[in-house]
């Protein structure tokens, strides 16, 4: 938990750093989204996760988003803000979420909340969810960031997260991720097909942000 919180702090700074001075009207790395949309989404995500913190603290069921449509509409609206206002909003919402997390009483960290995908998780997961958002969308801004910038242990956590997701969804491919720069491997399903590359390359690929290593299947975008 302390490690995840440190990744979150560093990731929040990373996102702000990748954003600083960027032309927001430029395309992002995400299809159909300018950088404006990425910033709007990251700001809206901070608020949405803030609703999960509220839920954990009070037991009052406040979901991340009213609906997928409401989520998308909010991104479109916020993306119209003037660049300075949008950047300010991203910073302010990140700080508000940090304060809300810091104020969550210890026993409430095990309270169950529900992700936008409908999965029940303890409140501790909120920190990790936000971690993924700020780091990965920091790369999506397309201002020079790559997965090589991520803390190595967080790259490993991403590989664990995605292979766990494949397991839960009954991944038919049955892959073993065998990073050249790690002593560990990550298996899903039968693990029959081994995929090699650096851990950062594999993490980019499994989250739909990087090319498939030789012989590996394409993976859809995640988050
Ligand atoms: Zn996202």
Coordinates of C-alpha atoms and ligand atoms in Angstrom, one line a residue:
X1 CA 0.0 0.0 0.0
X2 CA 2.8 2.4 0.9
X3 CA 4.5 1.5 -2.4
X4 CA 1.3 2.0 -4.4
X5 CA 0.8 5.4 -2.8
X6 CA 4.4 6.3 -3.7
X7 CA 3.7 5.3 -7.4
X8 CA 0.6 7.4 -7.3
X9 CA 2.4 10.5 -6.0
X10 CA 5.2 10.0 -8.6
X11 CA 2.6 9.3 -11.4
X12 CA 0.6 12.4 -10.6
X13 CA 3.8 14.4 -11.0
X14 CA 4.6 12.5 -14.1
X15 CA 1.3 13.3 -15.8
X16 CA 1.6 17.0 -14.8
X17 CA 5.2 17.0 -16.2
X18 CA 4.2 15.4 -19.5
X19 CA 1.3 17.9 -19.8
X20 CA 3.4 21.0 -19.0
X21 CA 3.7 23.3 -22.0
X22 CA 2.0 20.8 -24.3
X23 CA -0.3 22.0 -27.1
X24 CA -3.7 20.6 -26.0
X25 CA -5.2 20.7 -29.5
X26 CA -2.7 18.2 -30.7
X27 CA -3.7 14.5 -31.2
X28 CA -3.0 12.2 -28.3
X29 CA -1.9 8.6 -28.8
X30 CA -5.5 7.5 -28.3
X31 CA -7.7 7.1 -31.4
X32 CA -10.2 10.0 -31.8
X33 CA -8.9 11.8 -28.7
X34 CA -6.9 15.0 -28.7
X35 CA -4.7 15.8 -25.6
X36 CA -7.7 17.8 -24.4
X37 CA -9.7 14.6 -24.1
X38 CA -7.0 12.8 -22.2
X39 CA -6.7 15.7 -19.7
X40 CA -10.5 15.9 -19.3
X41 CA -10.7 12.2 -18.8
X42 CA -7.9 12.1 -16.2
X43 CA -9.6 15.0 -14.3
X44 CA -13.0 13.4 -14.5
X45 CA -11.4 10.1 -13.3
X46 CA -10.1 11.8 -10.2
X47 CA -13.6 13.0 -9.3
X48 CA -15.0 9.6 -10.1
X49 CA -12.5 7.8 -7.9
X50 CA -13.3 10.5 -5.2
X51 CA -16.8 9.2 -5.3
X52 CA -15.5 5.7 -4.5
X53 CA -13.5 7.1 -1.6
X54 CA -16.7 8.8 -0.4
X55 CA -18.5 5.4 -0.7
X56 CA -15.8 3.6 1.3
X57 CA -15.8 6.3 4.0
X58 CA -19.6 6.6 4.4
X59 CA -21.2 3.4 3.0
X60 CA -23.3 5.7 0.9
X61 CA -23.2 4.0 -2.6
X62 CA -21.8 6.6 -5.0
X63 CA -20.6 5.0 -8.2
X64 CA -17.8 6.3 -10.4
X65 CA -20.2 7.3 -13.2
X66 CA -24.0 7.3 -13.6
X67 CA -23.5 5.5 -16.9
X68 CA -21.0 5.0 -19.7
X69 CA -22.8 7.7 -21.7
X70 CA -22.6 10.2 -18.7
X71 CA -18.8 9.5 -18.5
X72 CA -18.3 10.1 -22.2
X73 CA -20.4 13.3 -22.2
X74 CA -18.5 14.7 -19.3
X75 CA -15.2 14.2 -21.1
X76 CA -16.5 16.0 -24.2
X77 CA -17.8 18.9 -22.1
X78 CA -14.6 19.3 -20.1
X79 CA -12.4 19.0 -23.2
X80 CA -13.9 22.3 -24.4
X81 CA -12.4 24.3 -21.5
X82 CA -9.6 26.8 -22.2
X83 CA -6.2 25.1 -22.0
X84 CA -5.2 26.9 -18.8
X85 CA -8.5 26.0 -17.1
X86 CA -8.3 22.4 -18.2
X87 CA -4.7 22.1 -16.9
X88 CA -5.8 23.8 -13.6
X89 CA -8.7 21.4 -13.3
X90 CA -6.5 18.3 -13.7
X91 CA -4.2 19.6 -11.0
X92 CA -7.0 20.5 -8.6
X93 CA -8.9 17.3 -9.0
X94 CA -5.7 15.3 -8.5
X95 CA -5.0 17.2 -5.3
X96 CA -8.6 16.7 -4.0
X97 CA -8.4 13.0 -4.6
X98 CA -5.1 12.8 -2.8
X99 CA -6.6 14.7 0.2
X100 CA -9.6 12.4 0.2
X101 CA -7.4 9.3 0.2
X102 CA -5.2 10.7 3.0
X103 CA -8.3 11.3 5.1
X104 CA -9.8 7.9 4.7
X105 CA -9.8 6.2 8.2
X106 CA -7.7 3.0 8.4
X107 CA -10.7 0.5 8.9
X108 CA -12.4 1.9 5.8
X109 CA -9.7 0.8 3.4
X110 CA -11.3 -2.7 3.4
X111 CA -14.7 -1.3 2.6
X112 CA -16.0 -2.7 -0.7
X113 CA -16.7 -0.4 -3.6
X114 CA -17.5 -1.1 -7.3
X115 CA -15.3 -0.2 -10.3
X116 CA -16.8 1.3 -13.5
X117 CA -16.4 -2.2 -14.9
X118 CA -18.7 -3.6 -12.2
X119 CA -16.0 -5.4 -10.2
X120 CA -16.2 -5.3 -6.4
X121 CA -12.9 -4.3 -4.8
X122 CA -11.6 -3.1 -1.5
X123 CA -11.0 0.7 -1.2
X124 CA -7.2 0.0 -1.3
X125 CA -7.7 -0.8 -5.0
X126 CA -8.6 2.9 -5.6
X127 CA -5.0 3.9 -5.2
X128 CA -3.8 1.3 -7.8
X129 CA -6.7 2.3 -10.2
X130 CA -5.5 5.9 -10.1
X131 CA -1.9 4.9 -10.4
X132 CA -2.6 3.2 -13.8
X133 CA -4.5 6.2 -15.0
X134 CA -1.9 8.8 -14.4
X135 CA 1.0 6.8 -15.7
X136 CA -0.6 5.3 -18.7
X137 CA -2.4 8.4 -19.8
X138 CA 0.8 10.3 -19.2
X139 CA 2.2 8.2 -22.1
X140 CA -1.1 8.7 -24.1
X141 CA -0.5 12.5 -24.1
X142 CA 2.2 11.7 -26.7
X143 CA 4.7 14.2 -25.4
X144 CA 7.6 11.8 -25.3
X145 CA 6.7 9.6 -22.4
X146 CA 7.1 5.8 -22.6
X147 CA 6.6 2.8 -20.3
X148 CA 10.4 2.9 -19.7
X149 CA 9.6 5.9 -17.5
X150 CA 7.5 3.8 -15.1
X151 CA 8.9 2.4 -11.8
X152 CA 10.0 -1.2 -12.7
X153 CA 8.0 -2.7 -9.8
X154 CA 4.9 -0.9 -11.2
X155 CA 5.5 -2.4 -14.6
X156 CA 5.5 -5.8 -12.9
X157 CA 2.3 -4.9 -11.1
X158 CA 0.7 -4.0 -14.5
X159 CA 1.8 -7.4 -15.9
X160 CA 0.2 -9.1 -12.8
X161 CA -2.9 -7.0 -13.1
X162 CA -3.5 -7.8 -16.8
X163 CA -2.7 -11.5 -16.7
X164 CA -5.0 -11.7 -13.6
X165 CA -7.7 -10.1 -15.7
X166 CA -7.1 -12.6 -18.5
X167 CA -7.4 -15.4 -16.0
X168 CA -10.7 -14.1 -14.7
X169 CA -12.0 -13.7 -18.2
X170 CA -10.9 -17.1 -19.1
X171 CA -8.2 -15.9 -21.6
X172 CA -8.3 -18.4 -24.5
X173 CA -4.8 -17.5 -25.7
X174 CA -2.9 -19.0 -22.8
X175 CA 0.2 -16.7 -22.8
X176 CA 3.3 -16.7 -20.7
X177 CA 5.0 -13.3 -20.6
X178 CA 8.7 -13.8 -20.1
X179 CA 10.5 -10.4 -19.9
X180 CA 14.2 -10.5 -20.9
X181 CA 15.0 -8.2 -18.0
X182 CA 13.2 -10.1 -15.2
X183 CA 13.7 -13.4 -13.5
X184 CA 10.0 -14.0 -13.2
X185 CA 7.3 -14.9 -15.8
X186 CA 3.6 -14.1 -15.8
X187 CA 1.2 -16.8 -16.9
X188 CA -2.4 -16.7 -18.0
X189 CA -4.5 -19.8 -18.8
X190 CA -2.4 -22.7 -20.2
X191 CA 0.6 -20.3 -20.7
X192 CA 1.3 -22.3 -23.8
X193 CA 2.6 -19.4 -26.0
X194 CA 5.7 -17.6 -24.6
X195 CA 6.1 -13.9 -25.4
X196 CA 9.4 -12.2 -24.9
X197 CA 10.5 -8.6 -24.8
X198 CA 11.5 -6.1 -22.1
X199 CA 9.0 -5.9 -19.2
X200 CA 8.2 -2.3 -20.3
X201 CA 7.5 -3.4 -23.9
X202 CA 5.3 -6.3 -22.7
X203 CA 3.4 -4.0 -20.4
X204 CA 2.8 -1.5 -23.2
X205 CA 1.6 -4.3 -25.5
X206 CA -0.7 -5.9 -22.9
X207 CA -2.4 -2.6 -22.2
X208 CA -2.9 -1.9 -25.9
X209 CA -0.2 0.8 -26.1
X210 CA 2.6 -0.9 -27.9
X211 CA 3.2 -3.2 -30.9
X212 CA 2.8 -7.0 -30.4
X213 CA 6.2 -8.6 -29.9
X214 CA 7.1 -11.1 -32.6
X215 CA 4.6 -13.9 -32.9
X216 CA 2.2 -12.4 -30.3
X217 CA -1.4 -11.5 -30.8
X218 CA -2.7 -7.9 -30.9
X219 CA -4.2 -6.8 -27.6
X220 CA -7.1 -4.3 -27.4
X221 CA -6.7 -1.1 -25.5
X222 CA -7.2 -1.2 -21.8
X223 CA -8.4 1.8 -19.6
Ligands
LIG1 ZN1 -8.5 6.0 -18.3

